[in-house]
Each structure stands twice: as C-alpha cells, then as structure tokens.
Tab-separated table of C-alpha atoms in Angstrom:
chain	number	residue	atom	x	y	z
A	1	MET	CA	78.460	69.055	-29.712
A	2	ILE	CA	78.382	67.775	-25.929
A	3	GLU	CA	74.570	66.674	-26.948
A	4	ARG	CA	75.568	65.008	-29.622
A	5	GLU	CA	78.461	63.086	-28.322
A	6	PHE	CA	75.938	62.043	-24.920
A	7	GLY	CA	73.380	61.882	-26.757
A	8	ALA	CA	74.427	59.086	-29.265
A	9	MET	CA	75.976	56.736	-25.910
A	10	ASP	CA	72.851	55.220	-24.846
A	11	LEU	CA	73.401	54.074	-21.499
A	12	ASP	CA	71.139	51.760	-20.407
A	13	ARG	CA	72.328	49.535	-23.705
A	14	VAL	CA	75.817	50.062	-22.398
A	15	LEU	CA	75.019	48.863	-19.390
A	16	LYS	CA	72.837	46.087	-20.622
A	17	ASN	CA	76.169	44.512	-22.718
A	18	ALA	CA	77.785	44.824	-19.389
A	19	ASP	CA	75.625	42.421	-17.838
A	20	ALA	CA	75.329	40.068	-20.817
A	21	GLN	CA	79.184	40.452	-20.453
A	22	MET	CA	79.939	38.446	-16.819
A	23	ALA	CA	76.703	35.999	-16.915
A	24	ARG	CA	79.208	34.908	-20.034
A	25	ILE	CA	82.008	35.348	-18.411
A	26	GLY	CA	79.773	33.599	-15.098
A	27	ASP	CA	79.352	30.543	-17.947
A	28	LEU	CA	82.511	30.556	-18.930
A	29	ARG	CA	84.900	29.947	-15.867
A	30	GLN	CA	82.010	26.678	-16.384
A	31	VAL	CA	82.721	25.860	-19.371
A	32	LEU	CA	87.177	26.521	-18.264
A	33	THR	CA	87.187	24.007	-15.115
A	34	GLU	CA	85.904	21.456	-17.860
A	35	LEU	CA	87.831	21.762	-20.934
A	36	VAL	CA	90.649	19.595	-21.521
A	37	GLY	CA	93.290	20.095	-24.490
A	38	ARG	CA	94.661	16.174	-25.141
A	39	ALA	CA	97.684	14.386	-27.063
A	40	ALA	CA	99.329	11.771	-27.276
A	41	ASP	CA	102.497	11.257	-29.626
A	42	GLN	CA	102.239	8.528	-33.352
A	43	ASP	CA	103.371	5.463	-31.010
A	44	GLY	CA	101.151	6.340	-28.939
A	45	LEU	CA	103.931	6.130	-26.124
A	46	VAL	CA	103.249	9.484	-24.265
A	47	GLN	CA	99.772	10.654	-23.076
A	48	VAL	CA	99.187	13.705	-21.522
A	49	GLU	CA	95.599	16.016	-20.667
A	50	MET	CA	96.017	19.432	-19.684
A	51	GLY	CA	93.680	21.508	-17.713
A	52	ASN	CA	92.740	24.605	-15.931
A	53	ALA	CA	95.527	23.671	-13.741
A	54	GLY	CA	97.909	22.983	-16.247
A	55	LEU	CA	99.374	19.480	-16.707
A	56	ARG	CA	96.207	16.602	-15.329
A	57	SER	CA	97.719	13.358	-16.516
A	58	LEU	CA	100.989	12.004	-17.727
A	59	GLN	CA	100.405	8.467	-18.538
A	60	LEU	CA	104.325	6.992	-20.735
A	61	HIS	CA	103.666	3.421	-22.396
A	62	PRO	CA	106.121	0.773	-20.571
A	63	LYS	CA	107.463	0.581	-24.357
A	64	ALA	CA	108.378	4.463	-23.351
A	65	MET	CA	110.973	3.209	-21.135
A	66	ARG	CA	113.156	1.983	-23.696
A	67	ARG	CA	113.422	5.278	-24.606
A	68	THR	CA	117.714	7.124	-24.033
A	69	SER	CA	116.277	10.041	-20.636
A	70	GLY	CA	117.076	12.797	-23.359
A	71	GLU	CA	114.952	11.460	-26.192
A	72	LEU	CA	111.808	10.067	-23.868
A	73	ALA	CA	112.422	13.832	-21.694
A	74	GLU	CA	111.844	15.119	-25.757
A	75	LEU	CA	108.606	13.473	-26.206
A	76	ILE	CA	106.682	14.068	-23.450
A	77	GLN	CA	107.875	17.634	-23.990
A	78	ALA	CA	106.325	17.513	-27.752
A	79	VAL	CA	103.005	16.165	-25.997
A	80	ILE	CA	102.901	17.859	-23.477
A	81	ALA	CA	103.458	21.726	-25.751
A	82	GLU	CA	100.517	19.358	-28.391
A	83	ALA	CA	97.758	19.137	-25.526
A	84	ALA	CA	98.399	22.856	-24.636
A	85	ASP	CA	97.627	23.677	-27.834
A	86	ASP	CA	94.412	21.384	-28.384
A	87	LEU	CA	93.502	23.436	-24.468
A	88	ARG	CA	94.204	26.648	-26.117
A	89	ARG	CA	91.829	25.843	-29.363
A	90	LYS	CA	89.644	24.658	-27.147
A	91	VAL	CA	89.609	27.770	-25.055
A	92	THR	CA	89.024	30.127	-28.312
A	93	GLU	CA	86.936	28.188	-29.316
A	94	SER	CA	84.602	28.456	-25.553
A	95	MET	CA	84.826	31.767	-26.173
A	96	GLN	CA	83.688	32.194	-30.010
A	97	GLU	CA	80.663	30.355	-28.623
A	98	LEU	CA	79.918	32.626	-25.524
A	99	PHE	CA	81.085	36.019	-26.707
A	100	GLY	CA	80.313	35.839	-30.655
A	101	ASP	CA	82.109	39.215	-32.604
A	102	GLU	CA	82.315	40.527	-27.986
A	103	ASN	CA	85.265	37.777	-27.651
A	104	PRO	CA	88.440	39.114	-26.005
A	105	MET	CA	90.576	36.517	-27.438
A	106	ARG	CA	90.521	38.449	-30.493
A	107	PHE	CA	93.224	40.323	-29.514
A	108	ALA	CA	95.436	37.297	-28.509
A	109	ASP	CA	96.770	37.364	-32.149
A	110	ASP	CA	96.851	41.628	-32.642
A	111	PRO	CA	97.217	43.382	-29.902
A	112	ASP	CA	97.897	46.193	-31.197
A	113	GLY	CA	94.101	46.013	-32.026
A	114	PRO	CA	93.030	47.140	-28.046
A	115	MET	CA	95.345	49.974	-28.393
A	116	ALA	CA	94.227	51.090	-31.259
A	117	GLN	CA	90.146	51.490	-30.246
A	118	VAL	CA	91.955	53.063	-26.706
A	119	ARG	CA	93.265	56.093	-29.023
A	120	GLU	CA	89.802	56.901	-30.267
A	121	ALA	CA	88.470	56.630	-27.513
A	122	GLU	CA	91.212	58.811	-26.460
A	123	ALA	CA	90.308	61.449	-29.140
A	124	ALA	CA	86.413	61.432	-28.530
A	125	TYR	CA	86.819	62.371	-24.469
A	126	ASN	CA	90.157	64.881	-26.596
A	127	ARG	CA	86.808	66.169	-28.638
A	128	THR	CA	84.237	66.381	-25.708
A	129	PHE	CA	86.313	68.362	-23.496
A	130	ASP	CA	88.092	71.106	-25.948
A	131	ASP	CA	84.127	71.194	-26.820
A	132	LEU	CA	83.289	70.958	-23.047
A	133	MET	CA	85.634	74.496	-22.869
A	134	GLY	CA	84.857	76.592	-24.941
A	135	GLU	CA	81.289	75.809	-24.097
A	136	LEU	CA	82.709	77.055	-20.754
A	137	ASP	CA	84.352	79.764	-21.880
A	138	GLN	CA	81.435	81.531	-23.470
A	139	ILE	CA	79.239	81.157	-20.962
A	140	ARG	CA	82.193	82.862	-19.005
A	141	ASN	CA	82.542	85.690	-21.316
A	142	ARG	CA	79.081	86.063	-21.599
A	143	MET	CA	78.401	86.801	-17.889
A	144	GLU	CA	81.549	88.488	-17.869
A	145	ARG	CA	79.568	91.423	-20.440
C-alpha cells in the first residue's frame, strides 16, 4: 500500500516542475519591475502612474487647482485607486502568461482553495502514516513469533 502511494509520485517530475517554477519567478521579478498601472480622471486633471514600488508619478493639470482641497484630494485618491487596479490587473495577466494553470494568483479570489489542497495533502499523509504504522506492526508481530 505504501509503495503504491509513493510509487505514484514522480520525484524527477516534481523537481523539474520546481526548477521551472523558480525560473518563472525570476522572469516575473523582471516583468514586475517594468509594469506600470496608469489612470486619469475623465477631465484629465489628475494623471497617475503606479509601479511595483508604489506611486511613480502624479501630475496635476493647472485647472485642478480650481477645485477645493477636499475635492482635489478625493479626485487624487480615486485616480490612485484606479491606477493601482490597473497595475494589479497587469500583474495578474503577466502571472497568468508566465505560470498558466499553476498561477499562484488564482487563489487571490478564492483563499479557501489552498486550504482545501492542504487538507487533501494532510489526509494523504495521514493515510500513508497509518499504512506505514500498520506495516510496522505486522513486521513487529512477525518478529515476535
């Protein structure tokens, strides 16, 4: 029973997949440094660029100064949020291109997904452990005879 569960595991394939994932992570680092999220309000008064380190650029048209400080602050916050959303979308798209079905961002919308996989792995481990302990009990019983 133990051989069946461990025999099904292809260690070479697992190691190759790990190597491929690490290479993709290196590629992702490069891509992330180049991605820029952009947004502007509908009147073009506020323009924002967001990068991996945060706010890269904030440009205010001179007409923006005609707004009250509160209105301008709200407008800036809204445009920054839009630029951050644009950057997040670009990061997700880039990760999907690099990782495909193995994209770690697939869990961003479903945080319970990884926990289900952890529970499945735990159940498999428990079955393997129980099988191993049963085999050891059988060996011990045979040796005691």
